[in-house]
Amino acid sequence: MAYSEKVIDHYNNPRNVGSLDKNDPGVGTGIVGAPECGDVMKLQIRVDEGVIVDAKFKTFGCGSAIASSSLATEWLKGRTVNEAMQIKNTDIVNELHLPPVKIHCSVLAEDAIKAALEDYRKKHGEQAGTREPAAMERKH
Amino acid sequence: MGEAWLCPACGAIQPLPDAPDAPGAIDDFACLGFPRHLQLDERLLAERFHERSRLVHPDFFQTKSERERALSLEVSARVNRAYRTLRDPIERMGALIRLETGQREIAAKAPADLVEEIFELQELRERAREQPGDPQLRERLKMEQGALRQRLAELDKELQQLSARWDRAVDGGGADKPALIAAMRDRLSGRQYLINTIDDITITLEGRSDAKDRRH
């Protein structure tokens, strides 16, 4: 199966590989996996004043899973928490031209984003999607 | 059931309603004349398979009409497929889950703590790959792999218990059927994850590099 050029680029030069301190209150961590293929993905965000200022990932899996999470970290930076909630796996599929058999890799990346946002919101005592965190943060 | 494939009046082979959602569709269990049980006697299973294969075998239809010849091929293939699926207890459970849920995907979402654990094991593998000469890392990997194998064995025992409970539920009415199916799905997902990780560790211990996409 041939990978698209964009997948190969992310695979060879993954952006934002690494990790953030998961105990830091400003950091949200999402670890998700796909039992069928055994892939695991960790995605972390650092939030400052409701805006994602940094994102890191580490993925053990195929090229498409690595590319999907690499792309996700690129997209996350600079977005507000609520904007980040809007990222859909189909956006990743379109950007990377993933074939049907690789769509589950993009689903995994979306799950990782959601899990990281959820973790961040939990640390701040909110339910996902119920409050506008940007406004919340600024009141502090 | 097997007799229903042949016309009682003239002995001509009859078509099989095979589409999974067709009314009266024949599932793998019905195809070999079993209720949707998970604990099947292997000998009886093989016996039924041979019996039914003989009944519809294309060799016996060579002198029959073109329609009957085609049907005997079709029905034989169906019987073979049913046997292949039912013969393996895990495949059998997968078939049951598909039938009961109407969904193609068997895997449920992996439990969060298991995913985290596997992530840590993958990091350990990475370290072992980067320092192939480190005996301590090798030992730890072996130990972790042993622990995973132990868990796999326990999981298989649990699956056997679930199978027995399922069969009782089928015989005595479907009181807690959906809960049992959900439990089986959950265990099967965890099982697949354990197997994949055990294999991954073997690859590292043998000093091979990961074949990308081997599972896709």
PDB file of C-alpha atoms in Angstrom, chain A residues 1 3 11 22 31-42 58-63 66 101-102 104-105 111, chain B residues 105 107-110 112 115-116 118-120 122-123 125-126 129 188-190 192-193 196-197 200 212-213 215-216:
ATOM      1  CA  MET A   1       0.000   0.000   0.000  1.00  0.00           C
ATOM      2  CA  TYR A   3       1.388   6.236   1.503  1.00  0.00           C
ATOM      3  CA  TYR A  11       6.525   9.956   9.175  1.00  0.00           C
ATOM      4  CA  LYS A  22       1.412  15.078  32.925  1.00  0.00           C
ATOM      5  CA  ILE A  31      -3.496   8.043  25.824  1.00  0.00           C
ATOM      6  CA  VAL A  32      -5.579   5.945  23.464  1.00  0.00           C
ATOM      7  CA  GLY A  33      -5.166   2.685  21.619  1.00  0.00           C
ATOM      8  CA  ALA A  34      -6.644   0.434  18.971  1.00  0.00           C
ATOM      9  CA  PRO A  35      -6.815  -3.205  20.064  1.00  0.00           C
ATOM     10  CA  GLU A  36      -7.059  -4.616  16.510  1.00  0.00           C
ATOM     11  CA  CYS A  37      -3.697  -3.292  15.379  1.00  0.00           C
ATOM     12  CA  GLY A  38      -2.042  -2.739  18.766  1.00  0.00           C
ATOM     13  CA  ASP A  39      -1.286   0.934  18.120  1.00  0.00           C
ATOM     14  CA  VAL A  40      -0.964   3.262  21.087  1.00  0.00           C
ATOM     15  CA  MET A  41      -0.900   7.037  20.948  1.00  0.00           C
ATOM     16  CA  LYS A  42      -0.125   9.649  23.587  1.00  0.00           C
ATOM     17  CA  LYS A  58       4.339   9.955  20.909  1.00  0.00           C
ATOM     18  CA  THR A  59       2.856   7.130  18.864  1.00  0.00           C
ATOM     19  CA  PHE A  60       3.771   3.491  18.578  1.00  0.00           C
ATOM     20  CA  GLY A  61       2.147   2.345  15.396  1.00  0.00           C
ATOM     21  CA  CYS A  62       2.069   2.503  11.644  1.00  0.00           C
ATOM     22  CA  GLY A  63       3.006   5.450   9.432  1.00  0.00           C
ATOM     23  CA  ILE A  66       2.206   8.615  13.397  1.00  0.00           C
ATOM     24  CA  VAL A 101      -8.109   0.945   5.544  1.00  0.00           C
ATOM     25  CA  LYS A 102      -6.282   3.728   7.413  1.00  0.00           C
ATOM     26  CA  HIS A 104      -9.113   4.145  11.969  1.00  0.00           C
ATOM     27  CA  CYS A 105      -5.719   5.853  12.475  1.00  0.00           C
ATOM     28  CA  ASP A 111      -9.884  10.199  20.259  1.00  0.00           C
TER      29      ASP A 111
ATOM     30  CA  GLU B 105     -16.541  -4.634  14.245  1.00  0.00           C
ATOM     31  CA  ALA B 107     -13.404  -4.741  19.091  1.00  0.00           C
ATOM     32  CA  ALA B 108     -14.684  -2.473  21.792  1.00  0.00           C
ATOM     33  CA  LYS B 109     -12.666   0.518  22.976  1.00  0.00           C
ATOM     34  CA  ALA B 110      -9.675  -0.687  24.906  1.00  0.00           C
ATOM     35  CA  ALA B 112      -7.860   3.206  29.523  1.00  0.00           C
ATOM     36  CA  VAL B 115      -3.799   1.304  27.028  1.00  0.00           C
ATOM     37  CA  GLU B 116      -1.585   3.204  29.446  1.00  0.00           C
ATOM     38  CA  ILE B 118       0.779  -0.936  26.896  1.00  0.00           C
ATOM     39  CA  PHE B 119       2.135   2.506  26.146  1.00  0.00           C
ATOM     40  CA  GLU B 120       4.661   2.067  28.943  1.00  0.00           C
ATOM     41  CA  GLN B 122       6.167   0.102  24.203  1.00  0.00           C
ATOM     42  CA  GLU B 123       8.469   2.708  25.726  1.00  0.00           C
ATOM     43  CA  ARG B 125      10.698  -1.867  24.093  1.00  0.00           C
ATOM     44  CA  GLU B 126      12.003   1.309  22.542  1.00  0.00           C
ATOM     45  CA  ARG B 129      15.902  -1.463  20.995  1.00  0.00           C
ATOM     46  CA  LEU B 188     -11.780 -10.044  23.221  1.00  0.00           C
ATOM     47  CA  SER B 189     -10.469  -6.500  22.690  1.00  0.00           C
ATOM     48  CA  GLY B 190      -8.162  -6.798  25.670  1.00  0.00           C
ATOM     49  CA  GLN B 192      -6.102  -8.954  21.037  1.00  0.00           C
ATOM     50  CA  TYR B 193      -4.110  -6.157  22.645  1.00  0.00           C
ATOM     51  CA  ASN B 196      -0.153  -8.001  19.832  1.00  0.00           C
ATOM     52  CA  THR B 197       2.034  -6.730  22.656  1.00  0.00           C
ATOM     53  CA  ASP B 200       5.920  -7.054  19.750  1.00  0.00           C
ATOM     54  CA  LYS B 212       5.501  -1.596   9.714  1.00  0.00           C
ATOM     55  CA  ASP B 213       1.849  -2.213   9.008  1.00  0.00           C
ATOM     56  CA  ARG B 215      -1.271  -5.942  11.216  1.00  0.00           C
ATOM     57  CA  HIS B 216      -3.101  -3.642   8.848  1.00  0.00           C
TER      58      HIS B 216
END
